[in-house]
Coordinates of C-alpha atoms and ligand atoms in Angstrom, one line a residue:
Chain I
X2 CA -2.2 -33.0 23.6
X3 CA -1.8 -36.9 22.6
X4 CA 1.4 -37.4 21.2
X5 CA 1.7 -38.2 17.0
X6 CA 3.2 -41.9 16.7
X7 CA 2.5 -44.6 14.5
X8 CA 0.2 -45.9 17.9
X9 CA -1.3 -42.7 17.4
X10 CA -1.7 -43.6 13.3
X11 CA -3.2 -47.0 14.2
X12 CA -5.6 -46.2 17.2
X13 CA -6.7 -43.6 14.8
X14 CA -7.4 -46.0 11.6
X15 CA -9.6 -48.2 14.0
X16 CA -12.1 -45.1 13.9
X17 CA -11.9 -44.3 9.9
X18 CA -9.8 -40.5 11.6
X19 CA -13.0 -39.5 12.7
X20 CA -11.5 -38.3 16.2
X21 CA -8.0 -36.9 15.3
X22 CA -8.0 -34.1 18.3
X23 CA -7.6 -30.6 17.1
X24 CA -4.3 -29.7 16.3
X25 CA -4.8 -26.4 18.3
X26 CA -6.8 -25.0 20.5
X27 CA -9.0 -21.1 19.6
X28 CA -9.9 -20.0 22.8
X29 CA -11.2 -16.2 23.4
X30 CA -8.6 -14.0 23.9
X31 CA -8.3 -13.1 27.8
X32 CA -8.2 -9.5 28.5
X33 CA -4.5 -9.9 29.5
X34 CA -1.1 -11.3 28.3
X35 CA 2.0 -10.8 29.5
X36 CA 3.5 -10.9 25.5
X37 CA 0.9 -10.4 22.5
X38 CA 2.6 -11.8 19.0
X39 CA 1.2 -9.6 16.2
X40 CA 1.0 -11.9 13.0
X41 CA 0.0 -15.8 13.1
X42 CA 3.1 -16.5 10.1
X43 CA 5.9 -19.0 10.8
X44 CA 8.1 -16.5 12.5
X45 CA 5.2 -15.2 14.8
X46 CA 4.4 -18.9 15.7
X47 CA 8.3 -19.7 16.2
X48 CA 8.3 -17.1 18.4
X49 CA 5.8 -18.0 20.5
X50 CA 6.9 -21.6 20.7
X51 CA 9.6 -20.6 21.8
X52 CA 8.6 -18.1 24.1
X53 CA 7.1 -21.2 26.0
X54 CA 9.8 -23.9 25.6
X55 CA 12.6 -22.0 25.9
X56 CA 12.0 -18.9 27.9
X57 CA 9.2 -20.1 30.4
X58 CA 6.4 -17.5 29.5
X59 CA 3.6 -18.9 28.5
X60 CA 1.0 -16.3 29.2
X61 CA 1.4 -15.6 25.3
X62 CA -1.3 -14.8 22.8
X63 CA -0.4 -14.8 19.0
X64 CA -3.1 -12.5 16.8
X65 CA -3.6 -12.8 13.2
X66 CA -6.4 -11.1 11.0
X67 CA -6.6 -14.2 8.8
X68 CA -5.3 -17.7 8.9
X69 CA -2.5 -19.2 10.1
X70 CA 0.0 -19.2 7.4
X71 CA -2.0 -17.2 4.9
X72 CA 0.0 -15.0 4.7
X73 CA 3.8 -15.6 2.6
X74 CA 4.4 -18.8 5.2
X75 CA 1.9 -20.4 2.9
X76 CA 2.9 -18.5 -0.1
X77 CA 6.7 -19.1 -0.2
X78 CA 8.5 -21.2 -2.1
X79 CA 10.0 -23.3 0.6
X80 CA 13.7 -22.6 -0.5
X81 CA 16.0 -23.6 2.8
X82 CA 19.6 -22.6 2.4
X83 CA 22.4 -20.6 4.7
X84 CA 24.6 -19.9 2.2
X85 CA 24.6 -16.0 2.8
X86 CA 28.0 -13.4 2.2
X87 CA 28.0 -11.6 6.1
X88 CA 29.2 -13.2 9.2
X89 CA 25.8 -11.4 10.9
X90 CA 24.0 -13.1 8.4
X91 CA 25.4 -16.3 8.3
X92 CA 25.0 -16.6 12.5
X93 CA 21.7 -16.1 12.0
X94 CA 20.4 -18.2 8.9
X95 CA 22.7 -21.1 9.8
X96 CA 21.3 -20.7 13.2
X97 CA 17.9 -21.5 11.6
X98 CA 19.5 -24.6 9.6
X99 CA 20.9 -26.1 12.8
X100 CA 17.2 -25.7 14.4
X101 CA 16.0 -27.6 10.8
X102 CA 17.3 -30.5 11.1
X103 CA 15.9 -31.3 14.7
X104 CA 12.7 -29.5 14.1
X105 CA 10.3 -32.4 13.0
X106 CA 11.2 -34.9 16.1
X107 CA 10.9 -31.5 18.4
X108 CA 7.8 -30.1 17.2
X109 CA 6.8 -34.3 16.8
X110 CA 5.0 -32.8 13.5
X111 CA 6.5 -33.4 10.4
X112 CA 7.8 -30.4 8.5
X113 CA 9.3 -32.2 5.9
X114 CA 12.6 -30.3 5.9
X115 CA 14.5 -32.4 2.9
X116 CA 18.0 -31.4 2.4
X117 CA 18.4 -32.3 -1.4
X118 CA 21.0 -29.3 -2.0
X119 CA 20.3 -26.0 -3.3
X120 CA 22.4 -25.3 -6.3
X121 CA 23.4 -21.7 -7.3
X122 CA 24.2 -22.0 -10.9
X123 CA 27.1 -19.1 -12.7
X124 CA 26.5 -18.5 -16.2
X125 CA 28.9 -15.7 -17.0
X126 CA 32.7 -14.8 -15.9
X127 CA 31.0 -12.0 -13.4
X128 CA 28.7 -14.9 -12.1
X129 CA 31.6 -17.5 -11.2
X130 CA 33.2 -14.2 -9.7
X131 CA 30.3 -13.8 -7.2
X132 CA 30.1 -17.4 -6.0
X133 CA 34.0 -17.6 -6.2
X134 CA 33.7 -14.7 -3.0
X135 CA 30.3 -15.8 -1.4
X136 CA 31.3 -19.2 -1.7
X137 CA 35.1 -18.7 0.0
X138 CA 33.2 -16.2 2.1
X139 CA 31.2 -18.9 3.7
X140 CA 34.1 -21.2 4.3
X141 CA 35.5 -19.0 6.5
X142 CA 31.9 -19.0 8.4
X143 CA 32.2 -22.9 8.5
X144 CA 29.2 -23.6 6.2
X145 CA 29.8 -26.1 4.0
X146 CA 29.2 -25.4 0.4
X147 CA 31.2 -26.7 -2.6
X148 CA 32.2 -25.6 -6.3
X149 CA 30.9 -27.8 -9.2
X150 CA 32.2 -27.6 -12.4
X151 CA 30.3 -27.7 -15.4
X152 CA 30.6 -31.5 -15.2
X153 CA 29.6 -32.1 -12.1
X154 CA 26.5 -29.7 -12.2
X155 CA 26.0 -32.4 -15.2
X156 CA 25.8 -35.4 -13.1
X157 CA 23.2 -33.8 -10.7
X158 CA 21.2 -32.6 -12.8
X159 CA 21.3 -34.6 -16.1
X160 CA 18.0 -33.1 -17.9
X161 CA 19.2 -29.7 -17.4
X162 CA 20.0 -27.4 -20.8
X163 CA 24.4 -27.1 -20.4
X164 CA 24.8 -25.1 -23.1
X165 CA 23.1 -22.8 -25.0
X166 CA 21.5 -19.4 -24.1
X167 CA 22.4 -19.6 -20.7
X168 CA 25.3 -21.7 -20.5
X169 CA 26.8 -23.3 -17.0
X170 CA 29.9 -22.3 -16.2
X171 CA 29.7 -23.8 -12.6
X172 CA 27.9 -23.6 -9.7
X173 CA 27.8 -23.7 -5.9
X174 CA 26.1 -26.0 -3.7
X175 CA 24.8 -26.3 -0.4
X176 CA 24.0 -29.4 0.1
X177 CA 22.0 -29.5 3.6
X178 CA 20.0 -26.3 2.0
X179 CA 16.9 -27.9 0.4
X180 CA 12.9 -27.4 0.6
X181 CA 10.5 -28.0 3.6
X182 CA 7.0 -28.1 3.7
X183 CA 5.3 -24.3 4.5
X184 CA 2.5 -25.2 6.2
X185 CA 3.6 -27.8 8.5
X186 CA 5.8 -25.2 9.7
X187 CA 3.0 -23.1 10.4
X188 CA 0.9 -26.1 11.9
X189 CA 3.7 -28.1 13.8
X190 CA 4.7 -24.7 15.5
X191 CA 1.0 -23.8 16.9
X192 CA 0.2 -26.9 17.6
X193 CA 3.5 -27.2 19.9
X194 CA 3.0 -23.6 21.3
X195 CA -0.8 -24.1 21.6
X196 CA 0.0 -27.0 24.0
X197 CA 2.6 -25.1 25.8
X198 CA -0.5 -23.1 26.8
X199 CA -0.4 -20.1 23.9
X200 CA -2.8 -18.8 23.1
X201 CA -3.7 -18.8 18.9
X202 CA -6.2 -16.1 18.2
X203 CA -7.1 -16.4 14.4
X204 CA -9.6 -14.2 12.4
X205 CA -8.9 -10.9 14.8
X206 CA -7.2 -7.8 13.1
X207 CA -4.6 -5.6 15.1
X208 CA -6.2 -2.3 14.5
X209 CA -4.1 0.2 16.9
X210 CA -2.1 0.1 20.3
X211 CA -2.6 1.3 23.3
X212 CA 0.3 3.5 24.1
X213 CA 0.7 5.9 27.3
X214 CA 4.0 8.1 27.7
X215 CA 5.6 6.5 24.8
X216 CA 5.2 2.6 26.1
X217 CA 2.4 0.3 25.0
X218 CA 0.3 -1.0 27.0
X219 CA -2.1 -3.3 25.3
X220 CA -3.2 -3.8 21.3
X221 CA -6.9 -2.6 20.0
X222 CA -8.2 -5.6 17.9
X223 CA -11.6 -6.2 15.8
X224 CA -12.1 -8.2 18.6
X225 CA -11.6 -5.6 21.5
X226 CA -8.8 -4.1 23.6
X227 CA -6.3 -6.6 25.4
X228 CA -4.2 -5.6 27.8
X229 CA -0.1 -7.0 27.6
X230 CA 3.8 -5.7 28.8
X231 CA 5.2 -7.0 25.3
X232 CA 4.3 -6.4 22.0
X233 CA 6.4 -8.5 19.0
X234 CA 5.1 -7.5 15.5
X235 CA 5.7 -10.1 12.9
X236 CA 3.8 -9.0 10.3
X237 CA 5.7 -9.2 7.0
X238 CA 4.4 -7.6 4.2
X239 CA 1.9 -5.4 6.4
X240 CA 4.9 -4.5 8.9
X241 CA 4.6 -0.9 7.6
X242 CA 1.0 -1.1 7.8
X243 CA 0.9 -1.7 11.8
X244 CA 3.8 0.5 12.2
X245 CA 1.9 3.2 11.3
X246 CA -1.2 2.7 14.3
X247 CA 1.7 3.1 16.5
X248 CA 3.4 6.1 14.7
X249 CA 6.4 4.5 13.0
X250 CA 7.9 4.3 9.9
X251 CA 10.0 1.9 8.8
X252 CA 12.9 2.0 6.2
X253 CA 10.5 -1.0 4.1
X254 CA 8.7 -1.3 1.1
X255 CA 6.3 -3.8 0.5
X256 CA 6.2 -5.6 -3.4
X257 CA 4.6 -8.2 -4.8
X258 CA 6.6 -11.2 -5.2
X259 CA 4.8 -14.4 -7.2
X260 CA 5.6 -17.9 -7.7
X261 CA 3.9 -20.7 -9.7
X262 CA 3.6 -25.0 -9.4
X263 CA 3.2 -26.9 -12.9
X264 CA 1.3 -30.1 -12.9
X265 CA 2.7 -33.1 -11.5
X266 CA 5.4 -35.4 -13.4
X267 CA 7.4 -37.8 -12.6
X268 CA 10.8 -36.6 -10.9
X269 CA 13.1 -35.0 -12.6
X270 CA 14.8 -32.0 -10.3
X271 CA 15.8 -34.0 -7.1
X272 CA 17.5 -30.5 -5.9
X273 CA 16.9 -27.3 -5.7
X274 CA 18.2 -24.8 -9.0
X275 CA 18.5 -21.2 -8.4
X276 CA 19.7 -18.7 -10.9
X277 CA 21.0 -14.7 -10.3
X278 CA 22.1 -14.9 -14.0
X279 CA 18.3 -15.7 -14.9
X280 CA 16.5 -14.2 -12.2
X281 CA 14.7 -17.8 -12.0
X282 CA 14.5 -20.7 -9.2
X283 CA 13.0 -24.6 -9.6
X284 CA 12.5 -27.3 -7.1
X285 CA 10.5 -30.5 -7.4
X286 CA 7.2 -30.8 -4.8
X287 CA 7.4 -34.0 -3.5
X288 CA 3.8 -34.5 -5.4
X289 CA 5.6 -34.0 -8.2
X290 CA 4.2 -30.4 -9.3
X291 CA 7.6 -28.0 -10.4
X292 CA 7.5 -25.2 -8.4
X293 CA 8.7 -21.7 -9.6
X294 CA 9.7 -18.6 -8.6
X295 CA 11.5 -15.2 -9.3
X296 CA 12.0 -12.0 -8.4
X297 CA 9.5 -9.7 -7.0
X298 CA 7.5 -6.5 -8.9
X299 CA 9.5 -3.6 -8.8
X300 CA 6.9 -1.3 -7.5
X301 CA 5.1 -0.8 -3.8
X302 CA 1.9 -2.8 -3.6
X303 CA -0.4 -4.6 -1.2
X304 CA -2.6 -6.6 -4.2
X305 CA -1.2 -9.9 -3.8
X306 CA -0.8 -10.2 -7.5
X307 CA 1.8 -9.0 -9.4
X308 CA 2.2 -8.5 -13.2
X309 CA 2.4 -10.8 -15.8
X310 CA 5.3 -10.0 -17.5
X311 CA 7.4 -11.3 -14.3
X312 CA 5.6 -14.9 -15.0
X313 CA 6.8 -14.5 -18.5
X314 CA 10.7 -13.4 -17.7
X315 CA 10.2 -16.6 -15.5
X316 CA 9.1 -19.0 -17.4
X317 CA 11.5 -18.2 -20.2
X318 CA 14.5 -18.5 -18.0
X319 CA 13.4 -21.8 -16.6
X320 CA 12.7 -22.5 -20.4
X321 CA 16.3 -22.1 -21.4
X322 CA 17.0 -24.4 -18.8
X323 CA 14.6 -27.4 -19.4
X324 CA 13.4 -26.6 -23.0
X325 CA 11.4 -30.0 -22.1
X326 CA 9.5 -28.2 -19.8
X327 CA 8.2 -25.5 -22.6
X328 CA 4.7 -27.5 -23.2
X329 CA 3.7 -28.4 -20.0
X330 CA 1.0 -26.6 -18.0
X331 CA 0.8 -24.3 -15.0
X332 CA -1.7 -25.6 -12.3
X333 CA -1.6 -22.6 -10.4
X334 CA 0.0 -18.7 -9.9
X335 CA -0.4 -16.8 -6.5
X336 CA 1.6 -13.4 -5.2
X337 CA 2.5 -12.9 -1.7
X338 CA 3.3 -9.2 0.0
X339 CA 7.2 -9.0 0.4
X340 CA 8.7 -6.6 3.0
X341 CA 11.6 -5.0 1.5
X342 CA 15.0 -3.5 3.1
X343 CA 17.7 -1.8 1.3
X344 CA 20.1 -4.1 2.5
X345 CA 18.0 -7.1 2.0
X346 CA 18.3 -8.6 5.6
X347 CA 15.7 -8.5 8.3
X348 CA 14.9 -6.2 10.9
X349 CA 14.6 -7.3 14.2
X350 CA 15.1 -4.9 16.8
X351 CA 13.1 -2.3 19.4
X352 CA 11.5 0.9 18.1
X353 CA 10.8 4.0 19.6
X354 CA 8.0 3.2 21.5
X355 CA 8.9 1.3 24.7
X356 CA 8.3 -2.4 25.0
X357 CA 7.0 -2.3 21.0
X358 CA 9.3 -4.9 19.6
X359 CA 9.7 -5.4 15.3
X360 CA 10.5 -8.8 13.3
X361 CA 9.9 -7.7 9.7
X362 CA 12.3 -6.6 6.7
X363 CA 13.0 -10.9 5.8
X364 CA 11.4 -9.5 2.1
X365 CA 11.7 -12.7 -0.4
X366 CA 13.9 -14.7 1.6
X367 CA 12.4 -15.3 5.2
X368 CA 11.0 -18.6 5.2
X369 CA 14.4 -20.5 5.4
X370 CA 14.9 -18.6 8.6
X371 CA 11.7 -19.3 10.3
X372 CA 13.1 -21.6 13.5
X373 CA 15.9 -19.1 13.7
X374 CA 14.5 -15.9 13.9
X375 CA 11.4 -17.1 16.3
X376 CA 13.9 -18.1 18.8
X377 CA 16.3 -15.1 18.7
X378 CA 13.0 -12.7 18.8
X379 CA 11.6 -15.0 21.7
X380 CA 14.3 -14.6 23.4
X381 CA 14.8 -10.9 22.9
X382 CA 11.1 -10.2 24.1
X383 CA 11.8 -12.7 27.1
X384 CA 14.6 -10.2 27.8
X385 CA 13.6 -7.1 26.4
X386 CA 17.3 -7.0 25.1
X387 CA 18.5 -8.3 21.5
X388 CA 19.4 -11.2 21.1
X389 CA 23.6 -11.1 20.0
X390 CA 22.1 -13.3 16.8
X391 CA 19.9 -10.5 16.8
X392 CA 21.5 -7.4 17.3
X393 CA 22.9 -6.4 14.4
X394 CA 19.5 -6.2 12.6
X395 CA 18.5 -3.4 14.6
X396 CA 16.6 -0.9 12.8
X397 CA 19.3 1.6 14.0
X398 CA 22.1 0.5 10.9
X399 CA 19.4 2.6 8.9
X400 CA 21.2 5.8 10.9
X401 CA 24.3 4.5 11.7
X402 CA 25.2 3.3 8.1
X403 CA 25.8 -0.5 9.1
X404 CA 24.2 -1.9 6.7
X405 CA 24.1 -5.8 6.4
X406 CA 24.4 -6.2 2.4
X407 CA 22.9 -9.3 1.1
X408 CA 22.1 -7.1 -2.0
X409 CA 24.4 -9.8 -4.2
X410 CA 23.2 -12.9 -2.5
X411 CA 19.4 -12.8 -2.8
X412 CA 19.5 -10.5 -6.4
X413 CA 16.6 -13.6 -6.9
X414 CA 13.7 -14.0 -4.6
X415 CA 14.2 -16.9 -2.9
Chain R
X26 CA 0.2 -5.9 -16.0
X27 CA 0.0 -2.2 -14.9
X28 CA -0.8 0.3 -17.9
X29 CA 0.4 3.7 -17.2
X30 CA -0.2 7.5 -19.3
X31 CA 2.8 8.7 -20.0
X32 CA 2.3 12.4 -19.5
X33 CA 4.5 12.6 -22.8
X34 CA 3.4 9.7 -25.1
X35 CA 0.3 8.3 -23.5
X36 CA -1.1 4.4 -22.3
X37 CA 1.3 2.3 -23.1
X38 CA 2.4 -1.4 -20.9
X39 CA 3.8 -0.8 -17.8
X40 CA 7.0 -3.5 -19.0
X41 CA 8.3 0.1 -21.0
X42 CA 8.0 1.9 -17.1
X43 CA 10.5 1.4 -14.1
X44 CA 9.0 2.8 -11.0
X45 CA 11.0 4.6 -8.5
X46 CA 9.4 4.3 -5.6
X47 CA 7.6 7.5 -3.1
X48 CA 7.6 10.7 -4.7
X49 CA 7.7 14.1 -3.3
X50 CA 10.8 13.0 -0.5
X51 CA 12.7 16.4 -0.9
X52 CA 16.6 16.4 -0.4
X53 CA 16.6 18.7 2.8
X54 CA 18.6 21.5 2.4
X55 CA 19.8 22.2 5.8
X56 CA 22.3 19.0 5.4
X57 CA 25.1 20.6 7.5
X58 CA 22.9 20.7 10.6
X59 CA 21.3 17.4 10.1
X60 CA 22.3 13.9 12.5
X61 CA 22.2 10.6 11.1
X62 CA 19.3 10.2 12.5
X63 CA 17.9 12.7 9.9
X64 CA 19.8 11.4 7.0
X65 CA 18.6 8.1 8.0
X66 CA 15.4 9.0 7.6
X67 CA 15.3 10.7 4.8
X68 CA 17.5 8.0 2.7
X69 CA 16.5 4.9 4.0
X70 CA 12.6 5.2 5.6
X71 CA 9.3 5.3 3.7
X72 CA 5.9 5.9 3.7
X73 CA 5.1 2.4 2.5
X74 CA 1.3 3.4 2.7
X75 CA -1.5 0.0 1.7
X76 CA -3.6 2.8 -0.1
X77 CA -3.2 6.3 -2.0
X78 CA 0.6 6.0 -2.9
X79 CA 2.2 9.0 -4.6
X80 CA 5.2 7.7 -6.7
X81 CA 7.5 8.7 -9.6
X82 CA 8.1 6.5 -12.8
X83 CA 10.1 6.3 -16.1
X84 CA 9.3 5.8 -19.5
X85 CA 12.9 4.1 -20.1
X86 CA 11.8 2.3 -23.1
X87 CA 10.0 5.3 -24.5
X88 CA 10.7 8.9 -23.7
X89 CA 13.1 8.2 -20.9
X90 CA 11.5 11.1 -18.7
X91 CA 10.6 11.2 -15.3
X92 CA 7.4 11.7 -14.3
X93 CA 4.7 11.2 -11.4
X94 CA 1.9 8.9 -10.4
X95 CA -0.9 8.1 -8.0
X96 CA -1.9 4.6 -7.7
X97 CA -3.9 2.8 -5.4
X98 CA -1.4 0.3 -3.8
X99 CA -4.3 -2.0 -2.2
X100 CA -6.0 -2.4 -6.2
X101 CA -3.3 -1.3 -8.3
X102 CA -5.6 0.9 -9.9
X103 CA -3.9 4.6 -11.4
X104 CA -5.8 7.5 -9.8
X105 CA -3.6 9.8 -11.9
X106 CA -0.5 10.9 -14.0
X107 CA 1.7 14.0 -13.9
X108 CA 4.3 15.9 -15.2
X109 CA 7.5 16.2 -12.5
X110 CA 7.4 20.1 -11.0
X111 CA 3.3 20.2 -11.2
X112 CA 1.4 19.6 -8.0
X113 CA 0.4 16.6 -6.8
X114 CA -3.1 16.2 -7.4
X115 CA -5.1 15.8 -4.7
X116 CA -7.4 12.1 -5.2
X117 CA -10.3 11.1 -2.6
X118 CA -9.3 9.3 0.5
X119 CA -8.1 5.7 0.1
X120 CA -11.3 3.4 -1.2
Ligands
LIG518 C1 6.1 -16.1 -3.7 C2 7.0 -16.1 -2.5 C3 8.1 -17.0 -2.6 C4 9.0 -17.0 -1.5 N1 10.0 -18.0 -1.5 C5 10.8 -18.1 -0.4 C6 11.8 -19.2 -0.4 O1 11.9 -20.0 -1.3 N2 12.6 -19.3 0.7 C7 12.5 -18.4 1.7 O2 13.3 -18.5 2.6 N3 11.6 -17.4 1.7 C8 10.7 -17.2 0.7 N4 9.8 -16.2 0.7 C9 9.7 -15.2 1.8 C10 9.0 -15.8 3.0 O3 7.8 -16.3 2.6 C11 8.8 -14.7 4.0 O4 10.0 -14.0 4.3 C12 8.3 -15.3 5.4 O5 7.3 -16.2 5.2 C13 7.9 -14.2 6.3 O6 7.4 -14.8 7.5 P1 6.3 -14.4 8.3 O7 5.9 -15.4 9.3 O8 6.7 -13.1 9.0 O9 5.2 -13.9 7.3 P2 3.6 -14.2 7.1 O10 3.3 -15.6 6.9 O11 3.2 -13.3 6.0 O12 3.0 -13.7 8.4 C14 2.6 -12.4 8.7 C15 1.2 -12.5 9.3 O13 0.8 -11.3 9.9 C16 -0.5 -11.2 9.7 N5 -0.9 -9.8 9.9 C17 -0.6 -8.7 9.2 N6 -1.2 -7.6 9.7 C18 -1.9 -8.0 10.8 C19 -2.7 -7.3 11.7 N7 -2.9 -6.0 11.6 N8 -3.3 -8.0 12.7 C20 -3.1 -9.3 12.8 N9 -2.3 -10.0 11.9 C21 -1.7 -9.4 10.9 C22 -0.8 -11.7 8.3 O14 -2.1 -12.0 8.0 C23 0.2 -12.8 8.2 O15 -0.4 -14.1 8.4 C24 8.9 -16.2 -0.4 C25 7.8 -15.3 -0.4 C26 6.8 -15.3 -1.4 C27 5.7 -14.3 -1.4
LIG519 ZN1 7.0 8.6 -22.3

């Protein structure tokens, strides 16, 4: 694979980037892999890149049923941040941060990770409360995160509503939290693991497994049977969906969760806001479009839609906040299939059928963890144990009781 | 937006509903004898199904009762509505 340099930029303008080699390669899936990857999302591609860098196995196929990053990879938001209440949570989301920052010269793609802050704004004596505990929380977990005050949040933000319906009382800020670019993180990580020598099998549907006295043996796909030792589902919203052809359940539901970009303007939000108070979150694309989220339906569905009265609570949160923004137009809405835990943190662990590994349960908040869940999966399924980042996800807290509760941290979809 | 029959008071906008996840999960009554496997399972693990979804719902800006639904969880589309102690009706196999 020829390297991406600004050699690469130039010998490439001579031909008008007619001959730009394919990012990838799409071979036809062999019969046989040592590790199949269920799910062509960021985490399923971070896992298989770094099944290949990191853990030497190569003999890898990843399978999706659509494109890559179709699914919520190219649906999210983009919202990066490690700011999280429990020490298991903060190993593993600050984990992915310190995998952030080297990402685009390892991947040598850009993925456009832009710390600009993300700023948690308290609007009520019961808001300061929560980001007085998360906030000291943190410290003790040595991510840096600091208090604003009302003035403060002022200077950052300057256009932003201080009083009023919502006013701030303060905020908290991670400043190397921030935004990067969804796709790229799909791209950058096929195109690394692709030249690795992983194999990226797009447009085939896992329909079943093949499992013999309780271990799996291979996966059925629209495409026919291969044959593999490892089986890593990463297939987010759907998770139940495939658990199911191999006779699981899972303690998940799957919602709706939407998000919408506004036309582009000149900058004006050079950070990231989020909002518990008003269940509302803003960030500027770096084409200018506002980009806008919230929190999820609350009710089970697979339609990739969601309702409208969610885009109304939205908007007239965000409204509060930037009554400038109240005539300006929405260039586009989409929903994305969120897989939902109790606890609101991820599930990565074995199941009961041998050698059938699960990365699922990251709900509304997964993409920010992308780098660091691929590599604590890919290492698990190099080992077929957990990963210690990994081990207290395991699906067995759902039985044991020890739950990981980021109910309070991610009461917004983000 | 979703627009439900209240058994009680009829269509109305699903914004008046809050939905309350599977139906039909019954608390099991041999609790002394069960592991936490068991109460695991019955607490935390669901169906999750991408088709004919059996669920309950209430009216809270309206009657306030509980009631049941079937709804199509790939369209969103209500197969039917039903009052909570009647049997679940049985709808055709997922479209
Ligand atoms: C609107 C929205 C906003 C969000 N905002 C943020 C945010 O700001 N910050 C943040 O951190 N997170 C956010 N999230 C959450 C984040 O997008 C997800 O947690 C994350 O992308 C999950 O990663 P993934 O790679 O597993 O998912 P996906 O990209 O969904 O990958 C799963 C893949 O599995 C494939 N698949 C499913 N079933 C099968 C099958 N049977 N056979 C083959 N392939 C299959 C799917 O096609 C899909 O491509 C948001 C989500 C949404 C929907
Ligand atoms: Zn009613």
């Amino acid at each position: 694979m020829s390297r991406y340099s600004i050699v690469s930029l130039l010998r490439n303008s001579l031909s008008y980037h007619q001959n730009w080699q394919r990012a990838w390669r799409s071979p036809e899936p062999k019969k046989r892999y040592k590790i199949i990857i269920v799910g062509g999302g960021g985490h399923g591609l971070a896992t298989a890149y770094y099944l290949a860098k990191e853990c030497g196995i190569t003999d890898v196929a990843v399978i999706e049923k659509g494109w890559l990053g179709g699914g919520n990879t190219g649906r999210n938001t983009t919202i990066v941040r490690s700011n999280y209440l429990w020490d298991e949570s903060a190993a593993i989301y600050d984990h992915a941060m310190d995998l952030w920052k080297g990402l685009s010269q390892e991947l040598n793609y850009n993925v456009m990770y832009s710390p600009r802050g993300v700023l948690h704004l308290a609007h009520s004596v019961s808001d300061m409360q929560e980001i007085w505990r998360r906030g000291n929380a943190i410290h003790h977990n040595n991510i840096a995160s600091e208090f604003l005050d009302p003035e403060q949040v002022k200077g950052m933000v300057p256009f932003m509503q201080m009083e009023g319906r919502y006013p701030v009382m303060g905020a908290l800020l991670q400043k190397a939290g921030g935004t990067a670019r969804h796709d790229a993180v799909a791209w950058g990580y096929a195109r690394a693991a692709s030249a690795l020598g992983v194999d990226i099998i797009q447009e085939t549907e896992v329909t079943g497994f093949d499992i013999k006295n309780g271990e799996v043996q291979g996966v059925r796909t629209s495409r026919g049977d291969i044959a593999c030792e490892r089986v890593g589902v990463v297939a987010a919203g759907h998770s139940s969906v495939v658990a199911e052809m191999a006779g699981l359940r899972l303690p998940l539901e799957s919602f709706p969760l939407q998000a919408l970009v506004s036309e582009p303007i000149k900058p004006v939000v050079d950070t990231v806001i989020m909002s518990n108070g008003v269940h509302a979150y803003i960030s500027q694309s770096d084409k200018g479009e506002l980009v806008i989220g919230a929190s999820s339906d609350a009710y089970n569905s697979y339609s990739q839609r969601g309702s409208f009265d969610i885009i109304e609570d939205t908007l007239q949160a965000i409204c509060e906040l930037y009554p400038q923004f109240s005539r300006m137009r929405m260039l586009r809405q989409w929903g994305g299939i969120v897989d939902v835990t109790v606890d609101r943190s991820p599930i990565i662990s074995k199941t009961d059928v041998k050698n059938l590994f699960f990365n699922c349960g990251w709900g509304t908040g997964g993409f920010k963890c992308t780098p660091g869940s691929g590599h604590v999966f890919a290492h698990s399924l190099a080992k077929g144990e957990m990963h210690p980042i990994a081990a207290p996800f395991s699906i067995d807290r759902f039985h044991s009781g020890a739950l990981v509760d980021e109910g309070a941290a991610s009461a917004v979809a983000h | 937006m979703l627009i439900l029959d209240c058994p009680w008071c009829g269509t109305r906008d699903q914004s008046e509903f809050h939905c309350h996840g599977e139906a039909h999960i019954a608390r099991p009554t041999d609790t002394e004898k069960m592991d936490d496997k068991a109460w695991g399972e019955y607490v935390f693990f669901r169906t999750n199904p991408k088709g004919i979804h059996y669920e309950r719902w209430t009216h809270d800006h309206g009657c306030k009762r509980w009631f049941n639904a079937v709804r199509n969880t790939a369209t969103d589309e209500f197969l039917a509505f039903y009052k909570p102690g009647e049997k679940a009706p049985a709808v055709g196999s997922d479209q």
